[in-house]
CSV table of C-alpha atoms and ligand atoms in Angstrom, one decimal:
chain,number,residue,atom,x,y,z
O,38,MET,CA,-2.4,106.1,-29.5
O,39,ALA,CA,-5.3,108.6,-29.5
O,40,ASP,CA,-4.8,111.8,-27.6
O,41,THR,CA,-8.0,111.4,-25.6
O,42,TYR,CA,-9.5,108.5,-23.7
O,43,ASP,CA,-12.3,108.1,-21.2
O,44,TYR,CA,-9.9,106.8,-18.5
O,45,ILE,CA,-6.1,106.1,-18.2
O,46,VAL,CA,-4.6,103.5,-15.9
O,47,VAL,CA,-1.0,104.0,-14.8
O,48,GLY,CA,0.8,100.7,-14.1
O,49,LEU,CA,-0.3,97.3,-15.4
O,50,GLY,CA,0.6,94.9,-12.6
O,51,GLY,CA,-2.3,93.1,-11.0
O,52,LEU,CA,-4.2,96.1,-9.7
O,53,GLY,CA,-3.9,98.3,-12.8
O,54,SER,CA,-4.7,95.4,-15.2
O,55,ALA,CA,-7.9,94.5,-13.3
O,56,THR,CA,-8.9,98.2,-13.4
O,57,ALA,CA,-8.3,98.4,-17.1
O,58,TRP,CA,-10.4,95.2,-17.6
O,59,GLU,CA,-13.2,96.5,-15.4
O,60,LEU,CA,-13.4,99.9,-17.2
O,61,ALA,CA,-13.3,98.3,-20.6
O,62,ARG,CA,-16.0,95.8,-19.7
O,63,ARG,CA,-18.2,98.8,-18.7
O,64,GLY,CA,-17.7,100.1,-22.3
O,65,HIS,CA,-15.2,102.9,-21.5
O,66,ARG,CA,-12.3,103.9,-23.9
O,67,VAL,CA,-9.3,102.9,-21.8
O,68,LEU,CA,-5.6,103.5,-22.1
O,69,GLY,CA,-3.2,101.4,-19.9
O,70,LEU,CA,0.4,102.6,-19.6
O,71,GLU,CA,3.2,100.4,-18.3
O,72,ARG,CA,6.8,101.6,-17.9
O,73,PHE,CA,8.4,98.2,-18.4
O,74,GLU,CA,7.3,95.2,-20.5
O,75,LEU,CA,4.0,93.6,-19.7
O,76,GLY,CA,4.5,90.7,-17.3
O,77,HIS,CA,7.9,91.9,-16.1
O,78,ALA,CA,9.4,90.7,-12.8
O,79,ARG,CA,10.5,94.0,-11.2
O,80,GLY,CA,7.3,94.8,-9.3
O,81,ALA,CA,4.9,92.7,-7.1
O,82,SER,CA,2.6,90.8,-9.4
O,83,HIS,CA,4.9,88.2,-11.0
O,84,ASP,CA,5.6,84.6,-9.9
O,85,THR,CA,3.5,81.5,-9.6
O,86,SER,CA,1.2,81.9,-6.6
O,87,ARG,CA,-0.5,84.1,-4.1
O,88,ILE,CA,-2.6,83.3,-1.1
O,89,LEU,CA,-6.4,83.9,-1.1
O,90,ARG,CA,-8.0,83.7,2.3
O,91,HIS,CA,-10.9,84.8,4.5
O,92,SER,CA,-8.9,84.8,7.8
O,93,TYR,CA,-8.1,88.5,8.4
O,94,HIS,CA,-7.6,90.7,11.5
O,95,THR,CA,-10.6,93.0,11.1
O,96,PRO,CA,-14.2,92.4,10.2
O,97,ALA,CA,-13.9,94.9,7.3
O,98,TYR,CA,-11.2,92.9,5.7
O,99,VAL,CA,-13.0,89.7,6.2
O,100,ARG,CA,-16.1,91.2,4.5
O,101,LEU,CA,-13.9,92.5,1.7
O,102,THR,CA,-12.6,88.9,1.2
O,103,GLN,CA,-16.2,87.7,0.7
O,104,GLU,CA,-16.4,90.2,-2.2
O,105,ALA,CA,-13.0,89.1,-3.5
O,106,TYR,CA,-14.1,85.5,-3.8
O,107,ALA,CA,-17.2,86.6,-5.7
O,108,ASP,CA,-15.0,88.9,-7.9
O,109,TRP,CA,-12.6,86.0,-8.7
O,110,ALA,CA,-15.6,83.9,-9.7
O,111,ARG,CA,-16.8,86.6,-12.0
O,112,LEU,CA,-13.3,86.9,-13.6
O,113,GLU,CA,-13.0,83.2,-14.0
O,114,ARG,CA,-16.5,83.1,-15.7
O,115,GLU,CA,-15.7,85.9,-18.1
O,116,ALA,CA,-12.2,84.7,-18.9
O,117,GLY,CA,-13.4,81.2,-19.3
O,118,THR,CA,-10.5,79.8,-17.2
O,119,SER,CA,-10.0,78.5,-13.7
O,120,LEU,CA,-7.8,80.7,-11.4
O,121,VAL,CA,-8.6,79.8,-7.9
O,122,THR,CA,-7.3,76.5,-6.4
O,123,THR,CA,-8.9,75.7,-3.1
O,124,THR,CA,-6.4,74.1,-0.6
O,125,GLY,CA,-7.6,75.2,2.9
O,126,GLY,CA,-5.4,77.3,5.1
O,127,VAL,CA,-4.1,77.1,8.6
O,128,ASP,CA,-2.9,80.1,10.6
O,129,LEU,CA,-0.5,78.8,13.3
O,130,PHE,CA,-0.2,80.9,16.5
O,131,PRO,CA,2.7,79.5,18.6
O,132,PRO,CA,2.6,80.1,22.4
O,133,ASP,CA,2.7,83.8,23.2
O,134,PRO,CA,2.4,84.9,19.6
O,135,ALA,CA,3.3,88.4,18.3
O,136,ILE,CA,0.1,88.4,16.3
O,137,ALA,CA,-3.1,88.1,18.4
O,138,PRO,CA,-5.4,85.2,17.3
O,139,VAL,CA,-8.4,86.9,18.9
O,140,ASP,CA,-8.4,89.5,16.2
O,141,TYR,CA,-8.8,86.7,13.6
O,142,THR,CA,-11.4,84.6,15.5
O,143,GLN,CA,-13.5,87.7,16.4
O,144,SER,CA,-13.4,89.0,12.9
O,145,MET,CA,-14.4,85.7,11.3
O,146,ASP,CA,-17.1,85.2,14.0
O,147,GLU,CA,-18.6,88.6,13.4
O,148,VAL,CA,-18.8,88.0,9.7
O,149,GLY,CA,-19.9,84.4,10.0
O,150,ILE,CA,-16.9,82.7,8.4
O,151,ALA,CA,-16.6,79.1,9.6
O,152,TYR,CA,-13.2,77.9,10.8
O,153,GLU,CA,-11.8,75.2,13.1
O,154,ALA,CA,-9.6,75.9,16.1
O,155,LEU,CA,-7.1,73.1,16.5
O,156,ASP,CA,-4.5,72.4,19.2
O,157,ALA,CA,-0.9,71.3,18.4
O,158,ASP,CA,-1.6,67.6,18.5
O,159,GLN,CA,-4.7,68.0,16.2
O,160,VAL,CA,-2.6,70.0,13.8
O,161,MET,CA,0.1,67.3,13.6
O,162,VAL,CA,-2.3,64.4,13.4
O,163,ARG,CA,-4.2,66.1,10.5
O,164,TRP,CA,-1.0,67.2,8.7
O,165,PRO,CA,1.9,64.8,9.8
O,166,GLN,CA,4.3,66.9,7.6
O,167,LEU,CA,4.0,69.8,10.2
O,168,ARG,CA,5.8,70.1,13.5
O,169,VAL,CA,4.5,72.7,15.9
O,170,PRO,CA,5.3,73.4,19.6
O,171,GLN,CA,2.8,72.4,22.2
O,172,GLY,CA,0.5,75.2,23.0
O,173,THR,CA,0.2,76.2,19.3
O,174,LEU,CA,-3.3,77.2,18.1
O,175,GLY,CA,-4.2,76.4,14.5
O,176,LEU,CA,-7.1,78.2,12.9
O,177,PHE,CA,-8.1,76.2,9.8
O,178,GLN,CA,-10.3,77.8,7.2
O,179,ALA,CA,-11.4,75.5,4.4
O,180,ASP,CA,-11.9,78.1,1.6
O,181,ALA,CA,-8.4,79.4,1.6
O,182,GLY,CA,-6.7,78.9,-1.8
O,183,ILE,CA,-4.1,79.8,-4.3
O,184,VAL,CA,-4.3,82.3,-7.2
O,185,PRO,CA,-1.7,82.5,-9.9
O,186,ALA,CA,0.0,85.9,-9.9
O,187,GLY,CA,1.7,86.1,-13.3
O,188,ARG,CA,-1.0,84.2,-15.1
O,189,THR,CA,-3.8,86.2,-13.7
O,190,THR,CA,-2.1,89.5,-14.7
O,191,ALA,CA,-1.7,88.1,-18.2
O,192,VAL,CA,-5.4,87.0,-18.3
O,193,LEU,CA,-6.4,90.5,-17.3
O,194,HIS,CA,-4.3,92.0,-20.1
O,195,ASP,CA,-6.0,89.7,-22.6
O,196,ARG,CA,-9.5,90.4,-21.3
O,197,ALA,CA,-9.0,94.1,-21.3
O,198,ARG,CA,-7.6,94.1,-24.8
O,199,SER,CA,-10.3,91.9,-26.1
O,200,LEU,CA,-12.8,94.5,-24.8
O,201,GLY,CA,-11.1,97.3,-26.6
O,202,ALA,CA,-8.6,98.6,-24.0
O,203,VAL,CA,-5.3,100.0,-25.4
O,204,LEU,CA,-2.4,98.7,-23.3
O,205,ARG,CA,1.0,100.2,-24.0
O,206,ASP,CA,4.2,98.9,-22.4
O,207,HIS,CA,7.6,100.7,-22.2
O,208,SER,CA,5.5,103.8,-21.7
O,209,PRO,CA,6.5,105.5,-18.4
O,210,VAL,CA,4.2,108.2,-17.2
O,211,LEU,CA,6.4,111.2,-16.7
O,212,GLY,CA,3.7,113.9,-15.9
O,213,LEU,CA,0.2,114.2,-14.5
O,214,GLU,CA,-1.8,117.5,-14.5
O,215,ASP,CA,-5.3,118.1,-13.2
O,216,LEU,CA,-7.1,120.3,-15.7
O,217,GLY,CA,-10.3,120.5,-13.7
O,218,ASP,CA,-13.5,120.0,-15.8
O,219,ALA,CA,-11.3,119.4,-18.8
O,220,GLY,CA,-10.0,116.2,-17.2
O,221,VAL,CA,-6.5,115.0,-16.5
O,222,ARG,CA,-3.5,115.3,-18.8
O,223,VAL,CA,-0.9,112.5,-18.7
O,224,THR,CA,2.5,112.9,-20.2
O,225,THR,CA,4.4,109.8,-21.3
O,226,ASP,CA,7.6,109.9,-23.3
O,227,GLY,CA,6.8,111.8,-26.4
O,228,ALA,CA,3.0,112.0,-26.0
O,229,GLU,CA,0.4,113.9,-24.0
O,230,VAL,CA,-3.0,112.2,-23.5
O,231,THR,CA,-6.1,113.5,-21.7
O,232,ALA,CA,-8.9,111.6,-20.0
O,233,ARG,CA,-11.9,112.2,-17.7
O,234,GLY,CA,-10.0,110.4,-15.0
O,235,VAL,CA,-6.9,108.5,-14.1
O,236,VAL,CA,-6.2,105.5,-11.9
O,237,VAL,CA,-2.7,105.3,-10.5
O,238,ALA,CA,-1.7,101.6,-9.6
O,239,ALA,CA,2.1,102.1,-9.7
O,240,ASP,CA,2.8,100.4,-6.3
O,241,ALA,CA,6.4,101.0,-5.3
O,242,TRP,CA,6.6,103.9,-7.8
O,243,VAL,CA,3.3,105.6,-6.9
O,244,ASN,CA,5.0,108.7,-5.5
O,245,ASP,CA,6.8,109.3,-8.8
O,246,VAL,CA,3.4,109.7,-10.3
O,247,VAL,CA,1.2,111.4,-7.7
O,248,GLY,CA,4.1,113.6,-6.8
O,249,HIS,CA,3.1,115.7,-9.8
O,250,LEU,CA,0.0,116.6,-7.8
O,251,GLY,CA,2.0,117.5,-4.8
O,252,LEU,CA,1.1,114.3,-2.9
O,253,ARG,CA,3.6,112.1,-1.1
O,254,ILE,CA,2.4,108.9,0.5
O,255,PRO,CA,4.7,107.6,3.3
O,256,LEU,CA,5.8,104.2,2.1
O,257,GLU,CA,8.5,101.7,2.7
O,258,VAL,CA,9.6,99.5,-0.2
O,259,THR,CA,11.2,96.2,0.9
O,260,LEU,CA,12.9,93.6,-1.2
O,261,GLU,CA,11.3,90.2,-0.2
O,262,GLN,CA,12.4,86.7,-1.2
O,263,VAL,CA,10.4,83.6,-1.9
O,264,THR,CA,12.2,80.2,-1.9
O,265,TYR,CA,11.2,76.9,-3.6
O,266,PHE,CA,12.2,73.8,-1.8
O,267,GLY,CA,12.8,70.5,-3.5
O,268,LEU,CA,10.9,67.4,-2.3
O,269,GLU,CA,11.9,63.7,-2.4
O,270,HIS,CA,8.2,62.7,-2.2
O,271,PRO,CA,6.1,65.6,-3.7
O,272,ASP,CA,2.9,63.7,-3.2
O,273,ARG,CA,3.3,63.9,0.5
O,274,PHE,CA,3.0,67.7,0.3
O,275,ALA,CA,0.1,67.9,-2.2
O,276,HIS,CA,-2.6,68.1,0.5
O,277,LEU,CA,-0.8,70.4,2.9
O,278,PRO,CA,-2.9,73.5,3.5
O,279,LEU,CA,-1.6,77.0,3.0
O,280,TRP,CA,0.1,77.9,6.3
O,281,ILE,CA,1.0,81.2,8.0
O,282,TRP,CA,3.2,81.3,11.0
O,283,MET,CA,1.7,84.1,13.1
O,284,ASP,CA,4.6,85.4,15.1
O,285,ASP,CA,7.6,87.7,14.7
O,286,PRO,CA,9.3,86.8,12.4
O,287,SER,CA,6.3,85.6,10.4
O,288,PHE,CA,6.6,83.0,7.7
O,289,TYR,CA,4.1,81.5,5.2
O,290,GLY,CA,4.0,78.7,2.7
O,291,PHE,CA,2.2,76.7,0.1
O,292,PRO,CA,1.5,73.0,-0.8
O,293,THR,CA,2.9,71.7,-4.1
O,294,TYR,CA,1.4,73.9,-6.9
O,295,GLY,CA,2.0,72.9,-10.4
O,296,GLU,CA,5.5,71.5,-9.7
O,297,GLY,CA,7.3,69.1,-7.2
O,298,THR,CA,8.4,71.8,-4.8
O,299,VAL,CA,6.9,73.8,-1.9
O,300,LYS,CA,7.2,77.6,-1.8
O,301,ALA,CA,7.8,79.5,1.4
O,302,ALA,CA,8.9,82.9,2.5
O,303,GLN,CA,9.2,85.3,5.5
O,304,ASP,CA,6.7,88.1,5.6
O,305,CYS,CA,8.4,91.6,5.8
O,306,GLY,CA,11.8,90.0,6.1
O,307,GLY,CA,13.5,92.0,3.3
O,308,PRO,CA,15.7,95.2,3.4
O,309,SER,CA,14.3,98.6,2.4
O,310,VAL,CA,15.2,99.4,-1.1
O,311,ASP,CA,14.9,102.0,-3.9
O,312,PRO,CA,12.7,100.3,-6.5
O,313,ASP,CA,14.9,101.8,-9.2
O,314,ASP,CA,18.1,100.7,-7.7
O,315,ARG,CA,17.7,97.2,-6.4
O,316,THR,CA,19.1,93.7,-7.0
O,317,SER,CA,17.4,90.6,-8.2
O,318,ASP,CA,20.1,88.4,-6.6
O,319,PRO,CA,19.2,86.0,-3.8
O,320,ASP,CA,19.9,87.0,-0.2
O,321,PRO,CA,21.7,84.2,1.7
O,322,ALA,CA,20.8,85.6,5.1
O,323,MET,CA,17.1,85.8,4.3
O,324,GLU,CA,17.3,82.2,3.1
O,325,ALA,CA,19.1,81.0,6.2
O,326,ARG,CA,16.4,82.5,8.4
O,327,LEU,CA,13.7,80.7,6.4
O,328,VAL,CA,15.6,77.4,6.2
O,329,GLN,CA,15.9,77.4,10.0
O,330,HIS,CA,12.2,77.8,10.4
O,331,MET,CA,11.4,75.2,7.7
O,332,GLN,CA,13.7,72.7,9.4
O,333,ARG,CA,11.7,73.1,12.6
O,334,MET,CA,8.2,73.3,11.2
O,335,LEU,CA,8.4,71.2,7.9
O,336,PRO,CA,11.4,68.9,8.4
O,337,GLY,CA,10.5,66.8,5.4
O,338,VAL,CA,11.3,69.4,2.7
O,339,GLY,CA,14.6,69.1,0.8
O,340,PRO,CA,17.1,71.8,-0.1
O,341,ALA,CA,16.2,75.1,-1.7
O,342,VAL,CA,16.1,74.8,-5.5
O,343,ARG,CA,15.0,78.3,-6.6
O,344,ARG,CA,14.6,81.8,-5.2
O,345,LEU,CA,12.9,84.9,-6.4
O,346,ARG,CA,12.9,88.5,-5.3
O,347,CYS,CA,9.8,90.7,-5.2
O,348,GLN,CA,8.9,94.1,-3.8
O,349,TYR,CA,6.6,94.9,-0.9
O,350,THR,CA,5.2,98.4,-0.8
O,351,LEU,CA,4.2,99.0,2.8
O,352,THR,CA,1.9,101.7,4.1
O,353,PRO,CA,2.7,102.5,7.8
O,354,ASP,CA,-0.5,100.7,9.0
O,355,ARG,CA,-0.3,98.1,6.2
O,356,ASP,CA,-3.8,99.1,5.1
O,357,PHE,CA,-4.7,99.5,1.5
O,358,VAL,CA,-5.3,102.7,-0.4
O,359,MET,CA,-8.5,102.8,-2.5
O,360,ALA,CA,-9.2,106.5,-2.8
O,361,PRO,CA,-9.1,109.7,-4.8
O,362,VAL,CA,-6.2,112.2,-4.3
O,363,PRO,CA,-7.5,114.8,-1.9
O,364,GLY,CA,-8.3,117.9,-4.0
O,365,HIS,CA,-7.9,115.9,-7.2
O,366,GLU,CA,-11.0,113.7,-7.3
O,367,ARG,CA,-10.4,112.7,-10.9
O,368,VAL,CA,-7.2,110.9,-9.9
O,369,VAL,CA,-7.7,107.7,-7.9
O,370,VAL,CA,-4.9,105.7,-6.2
O,371,GLY,CA,-4.8,101.9,-5.6
O,372,LEU,CA,-2.2,100.4,-3.3
O,373,GLY,CA,-2.2,96.8,-2.1
O,374,ALA,CA,0.2,97.3,0.9
O,375,ALA,CA,1.9,94.0,0.2
O,376,HIS,CA,-1.2,91.9,0.7
O,377,GLY,CA,-3.4,93.0,-2.2
O,378,PHE,CA,-3.2,90.3,-4.8
O,379,LYS,CA,-6.0,88.2,-3.3
O,380,PHE,CA,-8.2,91.4,-3.9
O,381,VAL,CA,-7.0,92.1,-7.5
O,382,PRO,CA,-10.4,91.8,-9.2
O,383,THR,CA,-11.9,93.7,-6.2
O,384,PHE,CA,-9.4,96.5,-6.6
O,385,GLY,CA,-10.3,96.6,-10.3
O,386,ARG,CA,-14.0,96.9,-9.5
O,387,VAL,CA,-13.6,99.5,-6.7
O,388,LEU,CA,-11.1,101.7,-8.5
O,389,ALA,CA,-13.2,101.7,-11.6
O,390,ASP,CA,-16.2,102.7,-9.4
O,391,LEU,CA,-14.3,105.5,-7.8
O,392,VAL,CA,-12.9,107.0,-10.9
O,393,THR,CA,-16.2,106.9,-12.9
O,394,THR,CA,-18.7,107.8,-10.2
O,395,GLY,CA,-16.8,108.6,-7.0
O,396,GLU,CA,-18.8,106.0,-5.2
O,397,THR,CA,-18.6,102.2,-4.6
O,398,ARG,CA,-20.8,99.6,-2.8
O,399,SER,CA,-17.7,98.3,-1.0
O,400,ASP,CA,-16.7,99.6,2.4
O,401,VAL,CA,-13.4,101.4,1.7
O,402,SER,CA,-13.8,103.9,4.5
O,403,ALA,CA,-10.5,102.7,6.1
O,404,PHE,CA,-8.5,103.1,2.9
O,405,GLY,CA,-8.5,106.9,2.4
O,406,LEU,CA,-5.4,109.0,1.7
O,407,ASP,CA,-6.3,111.5,4.5
O,408,ARG,CA,-6.1,108.9,7.3
O,409,PRO,CA,-3.8,109.5,10.2
O,410,ALA,CA,-1.3,106.7,9.2
O,411,LEU,CA,-0.7,108.6,6.0
O,412,THR,CA,-0.8,112.1,7.2
O,413,GLU,CA,0.7,112.2,10.8
O,414,PRO,CA,4.5,112.4,10.5
O,415,ASP,CA,5.1,110.6,13.9
O,416,TYR,CA,2.7,107.7,13.1
O,417,GLN,CA,4.4,104.4,14.4
O,418,ALA,CA,4.5,102.0,11.5
O,419,HIS,CA,3.4,98.4,12.2
O,420,TRP,CA,3.4,95.8,9.5
O,421,LEU,CA,2.8,92.5,11.2
O,422,VAL,CA,-0.9,91.4,10.6
J,716,FAD,C1,6.9,88.0,-2.2
J,716,FAD,C2,5.5,88.5,-2.2
J,716,FAD,C3,4.4,87.7,-1.8
J,716,FAD,C4,3.1,88.2,-1.8
J,716,FAD,N1,2.2,87.3,-1.4
J,716,FAD,C5,0.9,87.7,-1.4
J,716,FAD,C6,-0.2,86.8,-1.1
J,716,FAD,O1,0.1,85.6,-0.8
J,716,FAD,N2,-1.4,87.3,-1.1
J,716,FAD,C7,-1.7,88.6,-1.5
J,716,FAD,O2,-2.9,88.9,-1.5
J,716,FAD,N3,-0.8,89.5,-1.8
J,716,FAD,C8,0.5,89.1,-1.8
J,716,FAD,N4,1.5,89.9,-2.1
J,716,FAD,C9,1.2,91.3,-2.4
J,716,FAD,C10,0.7,91.5,-3.9
J,716,FAD,O3,1.5,90.7,-4.7
J,716,FAD,C11,0.8,93.0,-4.2
J,716,FAD,O4,0.0,93.7,-3.3
J,716,FAD,C12,0.2,93.2,-5.6
J,716,FAD,O5,0.8,92.4,-6.6
J,716,FAD,C13,0.4,94.7,-6.0
J,716,FAD,O6,0.0,94.8,-7.4
J,716,FAD,P1,0.2,96.2,-8.1
J,716,FAD,O7,-0.4,96.0,-9.4
J,716,FAD,O8,-0.2,97.3,-7.3
J,716,FAD,O9,1.8,96.3,-8.2
J,716,FAD,P2,2.9,96.0,-9.3
J,716,FAD,O10,2.6,94.6,-9.8
J,716,FAD,O11,4.2,96.3,-8.8
J,716,FAD,O12,2.5,96.9,-10.5
J,716,FAD,C14,2.8,98.3,-10.5
J,716,FAD,C15,3.1,98.6,-12.0
J,716,FAD,O13,3.3,100.0,-12.2
J,716,FAD,C16,4.3,100.2,-13.1
J,716,FAD,N5,4.7,101.6,-13.0
J,716,FAD,C17,5.4,102.2,-12.0
J,716,FAD,N6,5.6,103.5,-12.3
J,716,FAD,C18,5.1,103.7,-13.5
J,716,FAD,C19,5.0,104.9,-14.4
J,716,FAD,N7,5.6,106.1,-14.0
J,716,FAD,N8,4.5,104.8,-15.6
J,716,FAD,C20,3.9,103.6,-16.0
J,716,FAD,N9,3.9,102.4,-15.2
J,716,FAD,C21,4.5,102.5,-14.0
J,716,FAD,C22,5.3,99.2,-12.7
J,716,FAD,O14,6.2,98.9,-13.7
J,716,FAD,C23,4.5,98.0,-12.4
J,716,FAD,O15,4.3,97.1,-13.5
J,716,FAD,C24,2.8,89.5,-2.2
J,716,FAD,C25,3.9,90.3,-2.7
J,716,FAD,C26,5.2,89.9,-2.7
J,716,FAD,C27,6.2,90.8,-3.2
């Protein structure tokens, strides 16, 4: 490992790996540091699948999804592999939902994203596997799709390395020092490296890193659980759209994807945890809640055959962070707020922009570190979106 690089990326999950790829493809000398082994399952970027969609609750997010689709296409082209599987997606708002459909319809209307508004009977005619109560509104958006979490992260590692990036795992960052015009010094066990700038994409552990600069981001880390259900007739679930149950509790699920099961989970259903002291064991109570919902909405699925734990890192407003540390512009933070994987190549592009030039063409005005949700101690957290 050299002792100077142009840029250093801390954390090589989806966000950090995309940033390392983006900086390397722009010809910069990049060092990526990961505390665990590459591709580990302790963070948020492992497992088979993540939802990619346009349907979002603000026009700014909907616009950012348009960029994300273009960024995924660019990654696929440059990696020479297909990553996006289009399935369509239906957001299901039961009567008197906890999540307002108007936020979604107005946001997609404003940006010009086409969708269909379906009533309960139309939903059940189109997808006989689904059971929804009368009065349910279904918003179907045809471009929704699935991206592979673990595989994408591995593709990004390969792309970054093939473009000259040095990626080191089992290399925890233990110190961060802003040297002003001399750059930023990063300490990892047994070595000190300096660079013009640093991108911190450490998700649940971000405060361990930016804490060295006196910053503490108010975050909640929860331990979520996804469950794979067996199917007697997998082909009957192959053309199911992605679905999101827009209520409290909120659930989401996938059609079959590379295996004869369907995956589903509750959004924000897990307990708060310390990321350094948490279990990987399944949680029977979380599963029981999910199974109850599945029995109502997708009665044709079989018993659970596999479970997986995964961490959510939640900002109080569930908005991203794509911004420099105030007073330390050479250190840029990226946080996906537990809905960032669909934007992985976009995070890579934007974080690379911000650390190299301080500017980006994307609208990230809502994702600063000085916003009220991250600075006002009595800000009321709300995570259901
Ligand atoms: C169950 C579940 C379902 C989800 N579903 C979706 C979905 O459908 N669609 C979607 O868009 N998003 C979804 N998300 C959210 C998405 O997966 C995350 O936002 C995204 O993966 C975050 O990526 P990351 O790279 O920031 O985090 P991580 O993958 O956790 O990477 C952070 C990395 O930093 C490393 N690190 C930490 N501290 C240090 C240090 N001191 N030194 C070096 N390295 C360090 C960690 O080891 C880790 O590898 C889901 C998340 C979960 C958990």
